Amino acid sequence: MDNLQIFVREAEAELASVRGSLLIVAQSGDMSELVATRRTLDRLKNGAQASGHDALAALTSRCEAEINGFANTPARNNAHAALDIVAQMEAELWAIPTLSDGFDFDVGGFVDASFANLVSRADDQNSDDPVEEFEIDDETLDIFRAEAEELLANISVGLKALAVAPDDQAALWDIRRNAHTFKGAAGIVGMMDASRIAHRMEDLLDKMVETHREAGPEIFEFLEQSASSLAAIVAVQADENEACLKASYDSAISLLSSPVIKTNGATATGHAISRPPDTAKPAAAPIVRVSLDRLDEIINLSHRLSINRSALAETFAGLTSDTLTNIGTLVRVGDLFETGGHLADEIQAKLRKIRMVKFSTLATRLSRAVHVTCLDENKKATVEIENGDVEIDTQIIDALIEPLLHLLKNAVVHGIETPETRRFIGKPERGNIRIQLDAEEALLAMSISDDGGGISIPKLKAEAVAKGLIDSDKAAAMDDGEAIQLIFDRGLTTAEKLDLNAGRGIGMGIVKESIEMLGGCVLVESDPQRGTTFKIRMPLAVSDAQSVNAEIAARDAEPLPQLVLVVDDSSSVRHQTARLVKEAGFRVITAENGAEALELLLSGEWEPDLILSDVEMPQVDGWALLEYLKTDEHFGHIPIVMVTSLDTDEHRNRAFDLGAADFLVKPFSRPDFDRIWESIGLDPFASPLAANRV
């Protein structure tokens, strides 16, 4: 394919994207779509000019001018005029192949294919679209029950922690995360009652976080009853608590919406928090189902190894001083050892093979997840698995289930458009989600792609600014590659509603954390109106993941960048500060308050080269932390910078009197930290670190 053909193919796709965006703008008035459209038109214009097609370049400039005319004035939405110019551009593009030598184009075939496509679309749109039925097999239910038992055990541990410390934020997060996962897993296997109960638990915990409230008696009672109900449903038992759960939930939510007075850690009602029963169960051991053929192979190899061992023992028993000098005997002993070694290696390889299962075993579960989510979202989508025969370690594939389900639900909720919108912009009503797999030696390469509307970078940035994850200046300076990584931040979501499928903003964070825990990585790519692709690379087997972790540990033992400890009770501030520290080339650890910071330091595992500390924090505030550390013989040498919104001379003087190295006022930006590094003389690789600085 020559350069002209490449240009035409790319221009066709780009014009389709522009048309889709303009149609959505014309229908909804959402001008955020135009950001990507302008970039697409700019690329198209440059390509047309480079290819010598001045007429197409001129039309592109006209289209850009038309868009610029109404982009900042929604009331004068004139997207239809821009669409007319796009039609002229498509006509001009159509003429290019027929006027070019050496460009074979089958017009008849194109017309036939186009007609067939129109007929198939009409059939798709006019079909009754019967509800797809999924048969939940026993294996899928067994997997769910094992997973559910582990999640309920984690919830029970969290409840016990809350009983002791009602303000334990870590316990709240653990319960919320496990309830979130339970909700999705139960929905997939059709246990919608359990899914709704877990959803209420998640709602309540979100409300607690939003209102900064502790787990009082009414709240704890609801969480305890909900966990009991979930356990009953999983055990296929009658749920006696179902009737009162809704009232308990409403009461707890109402309580969180009203002020509460605390006295010595107790609520105004004076009720003590009861301890939950110790219902935690040990995590279920993974189950491996083995085909008879593979078992027979191992049995045969084991039999051959046994024969080899007997022959070797017999040979050794007959050895004398005379036979030891016999070359033939020594050769036979050597052969037996070599054969035994080969058999042992083969058995080990076969045993590893037993742990491997085909990815396609997840097909039903993944398809059902998409189907159920589509029903909830009033959308249509199918799942295709390419190269599903790739075999993956059973523990790896079990660990993959949760992030995969999040990605598939994300594709439906955020990516695939409604059937009406897809028809409007010229797409088939039913969206397509494709999972592609490829095994590269010991690594698994996987991509999850959808043909939806893509990720709106402007909306993503706006949401991140609104959540306090970044400021407006940082958002403006971000390129698309940096901005798209924001989807992995906890608490960030662009969902328009909160429901069983989306709106919490923790799903993508779970995906990234889960993949990285398995020694892998995840990247995301997105094109407006064409869709989004998540690319995952990770080990195929547990032993490979362990090798990756060992390699990371070995690398960590070498000299590393200097370490910065960030102490702040605001998760948003911690996040932003940690990001700026990392961008400067340093390593970073974080603590939510002075008490947690002291715990980290006194553990002996960490020795930071700099501490950035907030002032107003619970338990141990910044002043107390600063005073303690600067008078301690072990930590007094560590420079400490106070980072606070208290911008007064009194606070500055107090900080410096207590030994602070510098004083930084919020909000801050990268230049502020550049000044800090320079004033303290900190450099990422200024000195080799001790072995315990991990």
XYZ file of C-alpha atoms in Angstrom, residues 88-551:
464
model
C -18.119 17.919 0.860
C -14.824 16.671 2.312
C -16.014 13.067 1.990
C -16.960 13.711 -1.637
C -13.538 15.219 -2.310
C -11.876 12.248 -0.642
C -14.013 9.888 -2.744
C -12.665 11.533 -5.899
C -9.012 11.068 -4.965
C -8.685 7.325 -5.816
C -10.385 7.647 -9.225
C -8.015 10.471 -10.227
C -4.869 8.664 -9.057
C -2.824 6.203 -11.060
C -2.120 2.816 -9.611
C -4.969 2.930 -7.104
C -7.252 0.005 -7.821
C -10.725 0.506 -6.424
C -13.603 -1.912 -6.944
C -16.620 0.413 -7.061
C -19.046 -2.448 -7.682
C -17.681 -4.406 -4.750
C -17.834 -1.322 -2.563
C -21.502 -0.712 -3.450
C -22.364 -4.383 -2.847
C -20.598 -4.366 0.501
C -22.249 -1.095 1.512
C -25.686 -2.421 0.568
C -25.078 -5.611 2.523
C -24.000 -3.546 5.511
C -27.162 -1.440 5.331
C -29.322 -4.560 5.146
C -27.576 -6.114 8.138
C -28.041 -2.892 10.112
C -31.721 -2.792 9.246
C -32.101 -6.406 10.322
C -30.277 -5.611 13.549
C -32.470 -2.613 14.275
C -35.756 -4.308 13.387
C -35.068 -7.582 15.176
C -36.946 -8.440 18.329
C -33.550 -8.805 20.037
C -34.543 -11.699 22.323
C -33.066 -11.652 25.795
C -29.872 -13.642 25.846
C -30.003 -16.476 28.344
C -26.969 -17.701 30.271
C -26.730 -21.089 31.862
C -24.791 -20.749 35.084
C -22.937 -24.027 35.409
C -21.891 -25.670 38.664
C -18.244 -24.729 38.142
C -19.097 -21.036 37.883
C -21.229 -21.233 41.027
C -18.434 -23.058 42.872
C -15.995 -20.326 41.902
C -18.435 -17.642 43.039
C -19.102 -19.322 46.392
C -15.366 -19.709 47.061
C -14.837 -16.061 46.148
C -17.868 -14.979 48.203
C -16.641 -16.814 51.303
C -13.311 -15.026 51.081
C -14.984 -11.641 50.586
C -17.331 -12.235 53.534
C -14.384 -13.284 55.678
C -12.640 -10.000 54.781
C -15.814 -8.049 55.612
C -16.018 -9.829 58.975
C -12.421 -8.851 59.757
C -13.243 -5.254 58.874
C -16.340 -5.280 61.088
C -14.290 -6.536 64.033
C -11.835 -3.694 63.474
C -14.702 -1.167 63.396
C -16.115 -2.602 66.619
C -12.831 -1.723 68.336
C -12.208 1.568 66.490
C -15.366 3.026 64.857
C -13.268 5.673 63.075
C -10.861 3.165 61.470
C -10.726 4.465 57.889
C -8.654 1.529 56.676
C -11.318 -0.890 57.914
C -14.027 1.181 56.213
C -12.125 1.064 52.939
C -11.594 -2.712 53.191
C -15.277 -3.371 53.863
C -16.319 -1.050 51.045
C -13.908 -2.621 48.576
C -15.017 -6.161 49.422
C -18.693 -5.178 49.264
C -18.065 -3.584 45.875
C -16.445 -6.762 44.567
C -19.179 -8.959 46.071
C -21.831 -6.808 44.405
C -20.360 -7.347 40.956
C -19.676 -11.057 41.401
C -23.201 -11.743 42.696
C -24.744 -9.858 39.794
C -22.795 -11.920 37.310
C -24.144 -15.235 38.612
C -27.676 -13.874 38.781
C -27.911 -13.364 42.584
C -29.437 -9.928 42.256
C -30.791 -9.850 45.843
C -27.264 -10.310 47.180
C -25.955 -7.755 44.691
C -28.458 -5.160 45.896
C -27.641 -5.797 49.565
C -23.917 -5.365 48.879
C -24.755 -2.231 46.907
C -26.559 -0.750 49.932
C -23.541 -1.547 52.103
C -21.349 0.293 49.628
C -23.734 3.265 49.533
C -23.734 3.529 53.302
C -19.947 3.313 53.547
C -19.586 5.989 50.867
C -21.913 8.213 52.871
C -19.819 7.616 55.999
C -16.674 8.678 54.162
C -18.396 11.757 52.710
C -19.705 12.865 56.131
C -16.575 11.808 58.071
C -18.696 9.806 60.499
C -17.877 6.855 62.701
C -19.631 3.478 62.677
C -22.237 4.066 65.387
C -24.605 1.370 66.697
C -27.316 1.815 64.036
C -24.771 1.798 61.220
C -22.906 -1.158 62.642
C -26.180 -3.064 63.053
C -27.042 -2.583 59.389
C -23.593 -3.684 58.214
C -23.712 -6.733 60.473
C -27.222 -7.705 59.297
C -26.222 -7.222 55.672
C -23.160 -9.435 56.015
C -25.341 -12.087 57.680
C -27.860 -11.886 54.832
C -25.146 -12.231 52.214
C -23.773 -15.295 53.987
C -27.258 -16.843 54.075
C -27.834 -16.233 50.370
C -24.469 -17.716 49.433
C -25.208 -20.778 51.583
C -28.620 -21.100 49.827
C -30.454 -20.635 53.118
C -33.520 -18.624 54.006
C -32.669 -15.025 54.782
C -34.636 -13.922 57.824
C -33.097 -10.445 57.824
C -34.194 -9.489 54.304
C -37.471 -7.918 55.431
C -35.875 -5.466 57.879
C -32.707 -4.612 55.947
C -34.313 -1.810 53.932
C -35.661 -0.122 57.061
C -32.290 -0.530 58.776
C -30.559 1.003 55.752
C -32.965 3.978 55.633
C -32.445 4.557 59.357
C -28.656 4.475 59.033
C -28.660 6.853 56.033
C -30.980 9.227 57.893
C -28.643 9.166 60.860
C -25.674 10.084 58.657
C -27.633 13.011 57.227
C -28.175 14.565 60.662
C -25.631 16.055 63.096
C -24.370 13.889 65.937
C -22.899 14.858 69.295
C -20.088 12.719 70.684
C -18.946 12.494 74.261
C -15.787 10.570 75.082
C -16.066 8.590 71.867
C -19.750 7.592 72.379
C -22.767 8.850 70.477
C -25.416 10.982 72.142
C -27.730 8.003 72.421
C -25.159 6.280 74.594
C -25.490 2.892 72.892
C -22.376 0.760 72.977
C -21.131 -0.844 69.785
C -21.588 -4.579 69.851
C -18.809 -6.839 68.620
C -19.650 -8.879 65.550
C -19.574 -12.644 65.868
C -16.387 -14.347 64.751
C -17.751 -15.799 61.526
C -14.582 -15.404 59.503
C -13.626 -18.505 57.561
C -10.220 -19.353 56.179
C -9.794 -18.438 52.518
C -10.876 -21.242 50.225
C -8.037 -23.078 48.542
C -8.000 -22.775 44.747
C -9.487 -25.772 42.937
C -7.859 -27.253 39.835
C -9.878 -29.540 37.574
C -7.608 -31.943 35.707
C -8.438 -33.889 32.536
C -7.922 -37.660 32.644
C -5.481 -37.452 29.734
C -3.151 -35.182 31.701
C -3.436 -37.367 34.790
C -2.617 -40.447 32.714
C 0.497 -38.710 31.340
C 1.771 -37.982 34.839
C 0.947 -41.477 36.085
C 2.856 -42.960 33.146
C 5.859 -40.719 33.796
C 5.763 -41.566 37.499
C 5.736 -45.289 36.617
C 8.744 -44.859 34.326
C 10.567 -42.916 37.041
C 9.853 -45.727 39.496
C 11.314 -48.305 37.081
C 14.374 -46.110 36.604
C 14.819 -45.813 40.370
C 14.574 -49.626 40.819
C 17.131 -50.221 38.060
C 19.449 -47.684 39.630
C 19.083 -49.291 43.081
C 19.732 -52.758 41.619
C 22.834 -51.536 39.825
C 24.192 -49.922 42.974
C 23.495 -53.100 44.969
C 25.634 -55.129 42.561
C 28.586 -52.794 42.611
C 31.915 -54.207 43.828
C 35.477 -52.990 43.726
C 35.903 -54.834 40.445
C 32.751 -53.507 38.757
C 33.583 -49.958 39.758
C 36.477 -50.078 37.306
C 34.239 -51.439 34.538
C 33.564 -48.683 32.013
C 30.311 -50.321 30.887
C 28.904 -50.319 34.417
C 29.802 -46.685 34.963
C 28.191 -45.726 31.652
C 25.017 -47.597 32.658
C 24.878 -45.772 36.017
C 25.393 -42.445 34.255
C 22.615 -43.227 31.766
C 20.216 -44.133 34.573
C 20.963 -40.865 36.405
C 20.462 -38.862 33.204
C 17.200 -40.651 32.397
C 15.950 -40.098 35.940
C 16.748 -36.418 35.697
C 14.884 -36.091 32.385
C 11.850 -37.905 33.812
C 11.815 -35.696 36.922
C 11.982 -32.562 34.745
C 9.174 -33.862 32.537
C 6.986 -34.645 35.543
C 7.594 -31.132 36.878
C 6.636 -29.666 33.508
C 3.481 -31.801 33.379
C 2.553 -30.803 36.922
C 2.917 -27.145 35.949
C 0.735 -27.892 32.943
C -1.976 -29.203 35.274
C -2.203 -25.749 36.834
C -2.837 -24.205 33.426
C -6.398 -23.623 32.194
C -7.686 -22.161 28.953
C -8.787 -18.546 29.121
C -11.953 -19.513 27.241
C -13.251 -21.171 30.430
C -14.186 -17.642 31.518
C -16.233 -16.976 28.373
C -19.660 -17.619 29.898
C -18.952 -15.585 33.004
C -17.562 -12.637 31.051
C -20.420 -12.700 28.543
C -22.968 -12.759 31.330
C -21.290 -9.782 33.009
C -21.674 -7.761 29.813
C -25.237 -9.001 29.297
C -26.371 -8.090 32.823
C -24.705 -4.673 32.631
C -26.329 -4.003 29.242
C -29.752 -4.794 30.700
C -29.144 -2.330 33.528
C -27.827 0.367 31.183
C -30.349 -0.203 28.340
C -27.525 -0.877 25.923
C -26.533 -3.684 23.567
C -23.115 -5.285 23.303
C -21.439 -8.604 22.607
C -18.106 -10.050 23.731
C -15.639 -11.707 21.382
C -12.625 -13.654 22.635
C -9.773 -14.059 20.195
C -7.237 -16.832 20.815
C -9.091 -18.095 23.884
C -7.101 -21.342 23.861
C -4.173 -19.565 25.542
C -3.502 -21.383 28.813
C -2.897 -19.470 32.047
C -2.054 -20.589 35.579
C -5.282 -21.202 37.520
C -4.258 -18.794 40.304
C -3.423 -16.094 37.773
C -6.727 -16.567 35.969
C -8.633 -16.454 39.282
C -6.890 -13.201 40.149
C -7.718 -11.843 36.670
C -11.469 -12.304 37.045
C -12.099 -9.200 39.144
C -10.140 -6.716 37.009
C -11.600 -8.217 33.822
C -15.158 -7.816 35.092
C -14.432 -4.189 36.004
C -13.016 -3.539 32.541
C -16.004 -5.116 30.794
C -18.521 -3.207 32.905
C -16.525 -0.041 32.323
C -16.698 -0.655 28.569
C -20.496 -0.891 28.694
C -21.128 1.969 31.130
C -18.560 4.477 29.870
C -17.754 3.321 26.348
C -20.625 1.734 24.423
C -23.248 4.275 23.414
C -26.998 3.714 23.637
C -28.590 2.040 20.578
C -30.243 5.341 19.656
C -26.937 7.253 19.709
C -25.137 4.513 17.778
C -27.808 4.593 15.069
C -27.596 8.374 14.969
C -23.836 8.414 14.314
C -23.904 5.501 11.870
C -22.770 2.617 14.074
C -24.519 -0.741 14.506
C -26.908 -0.715 17.453
C -24.992 -3.469 19.178
C -21.558 -2.537 20.443
C -18.605 -4.881 20.272
C -16.119 -5.685 23.039
C -13.132 -7.747 21.963
C -10.694 -9.576 24.213
C -7.497 -10.545 22.408
C -4.830 -12.760 23.945
C -1.339 -13.718 22.940
C 1.265 -15.758 24.792
C 4.810 -14.480 24.371
C 7.163 -16.971 26.044
C 6.300 -16.636 29.751
C 4.222 -13.459 29.328
C 0.545 -12.935 28.578
C -0.395 -10.011 26.354
C -4.079 -9.138 26.569
C -6.151 -6.286 25.171
C -9.758 -5.387 25.963
C -11.196 -3.094 23.287
C -14.606 -1.549 22.703
C -15.976 0.356 19.712
C -17.672 3.024 21.804
C -17.248 6.761 22.107
C -13.823 6.738 23.724
C -12.684 8.616 26.825
C -13.462 12.330 26.920
C -10.213 13.944 28.045
C -11.847 17.328 28.851
C -14.461 15.647 31.070
C -11.783 13.550 32.748
C -9.681 16.609 33.542
C -12.701 18.554 34.777
C -13.688 15.733 37.123
C -10.123 15.409 38.440
C -10.033 19.157 39.187
C -13.456 19.000 40.849
C -12.272 16.115 43.058
C -9.122 17.992 44.033
C -6.801 15.440 42.457
C -5.147 18.134 40.323
C -5.498 21.876 39.974
C -6.645 23.693 36.842
C -3.099 24.709 35.880
C -1.926 21.108 36.080
C -4.923 19.995 34.024
C -4.181 22.543 31.318
C -0.534 21.466 31.145
C -1.364 17.758 30.827
C -1.182 16.113 27.440
C -3.704 13.407 26.542
C -1.325 10.607 27.501
C -0.891 11.978 31.020
C -4.546 12.879 31.454
C -5.875 9.469 30.476
C -3.958 7.896 33.363
C -6.262 9.812 35.730
C -8.882 7.082 35.310
C -6.797 4.890 37.622
C -7.106 7.343 40.534
C -9.367 6.230 43.359
C -12.463 8.344 43.736
C -12.505 9.570 40.136
C -15.446 8.709 37.909
C -17.173 10.362 34.965
C -20.318 8.255 35.378
C -23.476 10.356 35.270
C -25.241 8.212 37.874
C -24.407 5.944 40.787
C -25.712 2.413 40.383
C -24.689 -1.227 40.588
C -22.277 -0.863 37.692
C -20.442 2.441 38.034
C -20.142 5.757 39.757
C -17.812 4.887 42.639
C -14.526 5.570 40.861
C -12.742 2.611 42.497
C -13.055 0.096 39.681
C -10.114 1.246 37.569
C -7.958 1.614 40.671
C -8.725 -1.997 41.544
C -7.767 -3.073 38.017
C -4.372 -1.384 38.179
C -3.596 -2.598 41.700
C -4.625 -6.193 40.910
C -2.561 -6.377 37.722
C 0.517 -4.875 39.359
C 0.250 -7.284 42.299
C 0.531 -10.099 39.750
C 3.737 -8.619 38.341
C 1.996 -7.025 35.355
C 1.154 -3.601 33.981
C -1.851 -1.990 32.302
C -1.947 0.786 29.699
C -4.921 2.558 28.160
C -5.440 4.052 24.699
C -8.539 5.847 23.437
C -9.738 7.494 20.229
C -12.843 9.720 20.060
C -15.784 7.864 18.486
C -13.619 4.796 17.805
C -13.337 3.326 21.265
C -10.961 2.477 24.093
C -8.370 -0.263 24.536
C -6.810 -1.503 27.767
C -3.539 -3.377 27.225
C -2.339 -5.786 29.909
C 0.978 -7.607 30.107
C 1.600 -10.091 32.889
C 3.182 -13.495 33.645
C 1.375 -16.648 32.459
C 2.147 -18.606 35.626
C 2.598 -18.009 39.356
C 6.247 -19.071 39.205
C 6.838 -16.480 36.492
C 5.184 -13.816 38.649
C 7.431 -14.831 41.542
C 10.446 -14.493 39.249
C 9.295 -11.001 38.299
C 8.906 -10.067 41.975
C 12.345 -11.521 42.747
C 13.825 -9.427 39.945
